[in-house]
Amino acid sequence: MAITKSIYIFIGPPGAGKGSLSQLCQDRLGWSQLSTGVLCRSHIDRQTEIGKKIDFAIKSGKLVDDALICNMVHEWLLEHSIALEKGLILDGFPRTVAQAQALREFIEDKLSDCQVNIVQLRISDQGVIQRLAGRIVCKNRDCQRVYSRNCDTVDESQKLDACVKCSSALIRRADDEKATIEKRLKTYYEHEGDLLNFFARSGLLVRSVDVDVALERVFKTFKEVVEANG
Ligand code: AMP
């Protein structure tokens, strides 16, 4: 079957800027983004049955159950298949080998005309801590746009007193506190190596982008990666 659709999987620690880069791709390239973190927080905010189950895991910086996350993603992909036409970023999924395996099977079964690209966002721990200290997000669960108080990543048009998209208040995420950040980073590095090995064994090329630089430069490098893919 001819390849007509592209999925970009962003791999990187919390605070690497997966959400910020995804937003630029949405704004400037017309791509779509599926962030499992956004989906999870939306469930918690709406107090759905899923939300009640995952609230504790998120607050304590742990991963949500693989089966639950995979079901959420598969349902979303079936409902939003149009999102794949231009380019879809998976931001924060898969995070474990079990999730990657389930995604591979789902794509082989339901989205076989899709090309999967892996992009690893590389950043130092120091960079992560700085980024997360400056991160604020839109409070509106249906928006959750990401902003940064760090000048080098702030778009000049952003005023940082309210969301530019929906005018809701901007807040700090509860799990961006220091102790939880440390747990989230530890969890990320526990899975990173296995995940990258899984992609390599699946014959998928992992491209790296240095994100310890200003967002505009990250976007430029990422676009070069996309163009190199044809
Ligand atoms: P994020 O917004 O990507 O930083 O995700 C916030 C939190 O949501 C994570 O710390 C996890 O608790 C949960 N989460 C998001 N994506 C996943 C995933 N793919 N697998 C397990 N838990 C996830």
Tab-separated table of C-alpha atoms and ligand atoms in Angstrom:
chain	number	residue	atom	x	y	z
A	1	MET	CA	0.000	0.000	0.000
A	2	ALA	CA	1.330	3.498	-0.852
A	3	ILE	CA	2.495	5.581	2.119
A	4	THR	CA	0.334	8.700	2.364
A	5	LYS	CA	0.315	9.636	6.032
A	6	SER	CA	3.015	10.545	8.551
A	7	ILE	CA	3.262	10.088	12.280
A	8	TYR	CA	6.121	11.755	14.162
A	9	ILE	CA	6.845	10.251	17.573
A	10	PHE	CA	8.596	12.721	19.889
A	11	ILE	CA	10.795	11.035	22.474
A	12	GLY	CA	12.344	13.175	25.180
A	13	PRO	CA	12.308	13.876	28.907
A	14	PRO	CA	9.631	16.044	30.504
A	15	GLY	CA	10.537	19.674	29.803
A	16	ALA	CA	12.389	18.905	26.555
A	17	GLY	CA	9.857	21.085	24.747
A	18	LYS	CA	7.834	18.368	22.971
A	19	GLY	CA	4.648	20.382	23.503
A	20	SER	CA	6.188	23.710	22.412
A	21	LEU	CA	7.639	22.216	19.213
A	22	SER	CA	4.337	20.457	18.516
A	23	GLN	CA	2.512	23.773	18.873
A	24	LEU	CA	4.813	25.428	16.322
A	25	CYS	CA	4.210	22.539	13.909
A	26	GLN	CA	0.471	22.981	14.389
A	27	ASP	CA	0.597	26.769	13.957
A	28	ARG	CA	3.028	26.913	11.030
A	29	LEU	CA	2.695	23.580	9.228
A	30	GLY	CA	-0.967	22.814	9.913
A	31	TRP	CA	-0.083	19.528	11.601
A	32	SER	CA	-1.999	17.875	14.425
A	33	GLN	CA	-0.813	16.869	17.867
A	34	LEU	CA	-1.910	14.149	20.208
A	35	SER	CA	-0.524	14.692	23.693
A	36	THR	CA	-1.346	11.862	26.082
A	37	GLY	CA	-0.544	14.186	29.009
A	38	VAL	CA	-3.193	16.647	27.761
A	39	LEU	CA	-5.709	13.792	27.345
A	40	CYS	CA	-4.968	12.551	30.876
A	41	ARG	CA	-5.333	16.009	32.459
A	42	SER	CA	-8.573	16.570	30.573
A	43	HIS	CA	-9.990	13.315	32.029
A	44	ILE	CA	-8.939	14.390	35.543
A	45	ASP	CA	-10.487	17.830	35.117
A	46	ARG	CA	-13.771	16.351	33.847
A	47	GLN	CA	-13.693	13.808	36.700
A	48	THR	CA	-14.403	10.915	34.365
A	49	GLU	CA	-13.985	7.311	35.574
A	50	ILE	CA	-10.600	7.228	33.799
A	51	GLY	CA	-9.695	10.563	35.407
A	52	LYS	CA	-10.360	9.165	38.894
A	53	LYS	CA	-8.129	6.149	38.173
A	54	ILE	CA	-5.149	8.136	36.881
A	55	ASP	CA	-5.185	11.187	39.168
A	56	PHE	CA	-2.866	9.667	41.780
A	57	ALA	CA	-0.312	8.361	39.248
A	58	ILE	CA	0.001	11.762	37.593
A	59	LYS	CA	0.293	13.682	40.866
A	60	SER	CA	3.066	11.365	42.022
A	61	GLY	CA	5.030	11.549	38.763
A	62	LYS	CA	4.367	7.895	37.846
A	63	LEU	CA	3.247	6.511	34.517
A	64	VAL	CA	-0.391	5.703	33.887
A	65	ASP	CA	-1.263	2.045	33.184
A	66	ASP	CA	-0.192	0.943	29.670
A	67	ALA	CA	-3.543	-0.601	28.676
A	68	LEU	CA	-5.480	2.503	29.716
A	69	ILE	CA	-3.187	4.847	27.801
A	70	CYS	CA	-3.126	2.617	24.702
A	71	ASN	CA	-6.938	2.438	24.605
A	72	MET	CA	-7.140	6.235	24.858
A	73	VAL	CA	-4.683	6.657	21.989
A	74	HIS	CA	-6.261	4.022	19.735
A	75	GLU	CA	-9.731	5.526	20.230
A	76	TRP	CA	-8.375	9.001	19.462
A	77	LEU	CA	-6.613	7.790	16.299
A	78	LEU	CA	-9.762	6.087	15.007
A	79	GLU	CA	-11.877	9.188	15.689
A	80	HIS	CA	-9.334	11.646	14.250
A	81	SER	CA	-7.961	9.754	11.239
A	82	ILE	CA	-8.204	13.017	9.257
A	83	ALA	CA	-5.465	14.403	11.562
A	84	LEU	CA	-3.020	12.039	9.898
A	85	GLU	CA	-3.396	13.528	6.436
A	86	LYS	CA	-0.874	16.364	6.940
A	87	GLY	CA	1.274	15.082	9.784
A	88	LEU	CA	0.506	13.960	13.301
A	89	ILE	CA	2.799	14.353	16.289
A	90	LEU	CA	2.542	11.875	19.123
A	91	ASP	CA	3.724	13.930	22.080
A	92	GLY	CA	4.495	11.754	25.105
A	93	PHE	CA	3.423	8.425	23.593
A	94	PRO	CA	4.682	5.731	23.522
A	95	ARG	CA	6.607	5.928	26.800
A	96	THR	CA	7.170	2.202	27.391
A	97	VAL	CA	8.053	-0.770	25.190
A	98	ALA	CA	4.590	-2.272	25.855
A	99	GLN	CA	2.986	0.922	24.499
A	100	ALA	CA	5.340	0.972	21.492
A	101	GLN	CA	4.506	-2.644	20.717
A	102	ALA	CA	0.755	-2.002	20.985
A	103	LEU	CA	1.099	1.058	18.728
A	104	ARG	CA	3.070	-0.918	16.142
A	105	GLU	CA	0.355	-3.600	16.037
A	106	PHE	CA	-2.389	-0.960	15.806
A	107	ILE	CA	-0.622	0.809	12.916
A	108	GLU	CA	0.011	-2.465	11.049
A	109	ASP	CA	-3.649	-3.403	11.477
A	110	LYS	CA	-5.483	-0.082	11.005
A	111	LEU	CA	-3.059	2.489	9.551
A	112	SER	CA	-0.843	0.526	7.218
A	113	ASP	CA	-0.548	3.504	4.813
A	114	CYS	CA	1.267	5.444	7.514
A	115	GLN	CA	4.971	6.251	7.788
A	116	VAL	CA	6.314	6.363	11.344
A	117	ASN	CA	9.223	8.690	12.167
A	118	ILE	CA	10.998	8.837	15.504
A	119	VAL	CA	12.516	12.102	16.700
A	120	GLN	CA	14.533	12.146	19.893
A	121	LEU	CA	14.715	15.554	21.585
A	122	ARG	CA	18.012	15.758	23.472
A	123	ILE	CA	18.487	18.107	26.405
A	124	SER	CA	20.633	18.238	29.554
A	125	ASP	CA	19.025	17.711	32.993
A	126	GLN	CA	19.995	21.299	33.804
A	127	GLY	CA	18.091	22.468	30.712
A	128	VAL	CA	15.044	20.432	31.761
A	129	ILE	CA	14.973	21.940	35.237
A	130	GLN	CA	15.282	25.474	33.821
A	131	ARG	CA	12.526	24.870	31.261
A	132	LEU	CA	10.110	23.369	33.763
A	133	ALA	CA	10.747	26.153	36.270
A	134	GLY	CA	9.552	28.628	33.631
A	135	ARG	CA	6.679	26.587	32.165
A	136	ILE	CA	3.091	27.761	32.498
A	137	VAL	CA	0.075	26.316	30.742
A	138	CYS	CA	-3.419	27.397	29.788
A	139	LYS	CA	-5.889	26.368	32.477
A	140	ASN	CA	-8.618	25.526	29.944
A	141	ARG	CA	-8.668	21.702	29.715
A	142	ASP	CA	-9.638	21.851	26.040
A	143	CYS	CA	-6.672	24.088	25.216
A	144	GLN	CA	-3.726	23.520	27.627
A	145	ARG	CA	-1.414	25.582	25.383
A	146	VAL	CA	2.144	25.710	26.736
A	147	TYR	CA	4.031	28.949	27.490
A	148	SER	CA	7.425	29.735	28.946
A	149	ARG	CA	8.574	32.542	31.182
A	150	ASN	CA	12.117	32.002	29.851
A	151	CYS	CA	12.703	34.803	27.336
A	152	ASP	CA	14.463	32.741	24.677
A	153	THR	CA	11.452	30.546	24.100
A	154	VAL	CA	8.753	33.181	24.366
A	155	ASP	CA	7.157	34.344	21.153
A	156	GLU	CA	7.061	38.186	21.180
A	157	SER	CA	3.326	38.148	20.613
A	158	GLN	CA	2.758	36.240	23.845
A	159	LYS	CA	1.815	38.490	26.748
A	160	LEU	CA	1.881	35.716	29.318
A	161	ASP	CA	-1.043	37.031	31.348
A	162	ALA	CA	-3.663	35.004	29.496
A	163	CYS	CA	-3.775	32.371	26.759
A	164	VAL	CA	-3.461	33.889	23.259
A	165	LYS	CA	-5.806	31.238	21.860
A	166	CYS	CA	-8.687	31.201	24.361
A	167	SER	CA	-7.938	34.006	26.889
A	168	SER	CA	-8.060	31.615	29.870
A	169	ALA	CA	-5.704	32.061	32.818
A	170	LEU	CA	-2.205	30.589	32.740
A	171	ILE	CA	-1.138	28.343	35.610
A	172	ARG	CA	1.761	26.162	36.684
A	173	ARG	CA	1.195	22.419	36.399
A	174	ALA	CA	0.955	20.682	39.776
A	175	ASP	CA	3.442	18.019	38.620
A	176	ASP	CA	6.040	20.672	37.650
A	177	GLU	CA	7.119	20.995	41.301
A	178	LYS	CA	10.757	20.037	41.991
A	179	ALA	CA	10.183	16.712	43.804
A	180	THR	CA	7.746	15.454	41.144
A	181	ILE	CA	10.028	16.625	38.309
A	182	GLU	CA	12.834	14.483	39.734
A	183	LYS	CA	10.524	11.440	39.821
A	184	ARG	CA	9.289	12.077	36.290
A	185	LEU	CA	12.856	12.389	34.991
A	186	LYS	CA	13.870	9.143	36.742
A	187	THR	CA	10.843	7.357	35.255
A	188	TYR	CA	11.671	8.699	31.796
A	189	TYR	CA	15.286	7.481	31.908
A	190	GLU	CA	14.192	4.050	33.195
A	191	HIS	CA	12.366	3.509	29.892
A	192	GLU	CA	14.333	5.547	27.347
A	193	GLY	CA	17.028	2.975	26.499
A	194	ASP	CA	14.575	0.074	26.062
A	195	LEU	CA	12.301	2.225	23.941
A	196	LEU	CA	15.128	3.330	21.631
A	197	ASN	CA	16.311	-0.303	21.332
A	198	PHE	CA	12.777	-1.365	20.446
A	199	PHE	CA	12.611	1.202	17.630
A	200	ALA	CA	16.028	0.142	16.344
A	201	ARG	CA	14.964	-3.538	16.354
A	202	SER	CA	11.789	-2.548	14.493
A	203	GLY	CA	13.964	-1.032	11.750
A	204	LEU	CA	12.919	2.543	12.571
A	205	LEU	CA	15.551	5.248	12.240
A	206	VAL	CA	15.751	7.527	15.293
A	207	ARG	CA	16.743	11.094	14.411
A	208	SER	CA	18.097	13.334	17.154
A	209	VAL	CA	17.467	17.038	17.554
A	210	ASP	CA	19.440	19.112	20.082
A	211	VAL	CA	16.809	21.109	21.973
A	212	ASP	CA	19.123	22.831	24.470
A	213	VAL	CA	18.832	25.902	22.191
A	214	ALA	CA	16.173	28.528	21.407
A	215	LEU	CA	12.852	27.164	20.135
A	216	GLU	CA	13.201	28.830	16.711
A	217	ARG	CA	16.454	26.950	16.139
A	218	VAL	CA	14.845	23.700	17.273
A	219	PHE	CA	12.016	24.246	14.786
A	220	LYS	CA	14.481	24.959	11.958
A	221	THR	CA	16.443	21.767	12.669
A	222	PHE	CA	13.242	19.758	12.955
A	223	LYS	CA	12.035	21.072	9.575
A	224	GLU	CA	15.331	19.948	8.031
A	225	VAL	CA	14.700	16.473	9.454
A	226	VAL	CA	11.207	16.439	7.949
A	227	GLU	CA	12.473	17.638	4.572
A	228	ALA	CA	15.210	14.982	4.594
A	229	ASN	CA	12.420	12.417	5.024
A	230	GLY	CA	10.914	13.631	1.764
B	1	AMP	P1	3.145	15.032	30.006
B	1	AMP	O1	2.114	16.117	29.842
B	1	AMP	O2	3.512	14.363	28.724
B	1	AMP	O3	4.338	15.520	30.787
B	1	AMP	O4	2.458	13.892	30.897
B	1	AMP	C1	1.998	14.169	32.215
B	1	AMP	C2	1.750	12.871	32.956
B	1	AMP	O5	0.713	12.122	32.290
B	1	AMP	C3	2.930	11.918	33.012
B	1	AMP	O6	3.841	12.230	34.057
B	1	AMP	C4	2.216	10.573	33.240
B	1	AMP	O7	1.776	10.459	34.571
B	1	AMP	C5	0.977	10.719	32.365
B	1	AMP	N1	1.246	10.224	30.988
B	1	AMP	C6	1.266	10.954	29.845
B	1	AMP	N2	1.546	10.181	28.786
B	1	AMP	C7	1.718	8.929	29.262
B	1	AMP	C8	2.045	7.687	28.672
B	1	AMP	N3	2.266	7.582	27.344
B	1	AMP	N4	2.129	6.593	29.471
B	1	AMP	C9	1.906	6.681	30.797
B	1	AMP	N5	1.607	7.824	31.429
B	1	AMP	C10	1.513	8.951	30.678
